C-alpha angles and dihedrals in degrees: 000000000000090000091054092049091047091050092050090049092052090048092052092049090048092052091049092051092050092047093049092051092054105081128190093264090274113171090231091061100026108109092205093057116101114256115263116249110261115239113241113263114249120214112265110256113183118226110262113263121234129213106260108212114201126180127291119268120239119222145112122337107273116257090225133013119273117251115245113280120177133185087245091059090049090046092056090050091049090051090053089048091053091050090049091051090053092048092047092050091047089051091052090050091049091050090050089051089053098252101128097168093055090045092055091047092052093046091049090051089050091052089050091053091048091049090051090052092048093048091050090057101031098116093046092047091054091053091046091052092050091046092050094048094045094041094241123168110264133197118238092256090062092050088054089048091055091053092046091049090054091053091047095051093044092052091043091056091048093049093047093049088051092057104278118145135174 
């Protein structure tokens, strides 16, 4: 009996597969239809990142006041990060295509953008690092800076390992 039920099950599955493969003569599935013209590939442009503001962190009273850090300052650094991501991705594509010189140039440009972002927030990053290590209370902007700094350093390592130099 189990063999008969198994055989019937296989037969039903086989019939379903055949029925699903037979379309209604739709041009998209009709093998005799001419292939549709492929749309030209556009360059990949990542969606612009936004500064994600979380909530402030409670903790000890800071040992020194925090330097000014505005959403505008973070936005400029995020814009530089986005440009660096695009350059880094273009460099990876160039390397995959066999163009090593272009790949190194793109990766070096990405490292330059990352360095510019880091320099623009160097003083704030130092305060944020001290605050994080000493468990100080931090405003939301500094939490966002910590997350941004992590992204910057991760991308910088990737670009450098892919041939980017200063």
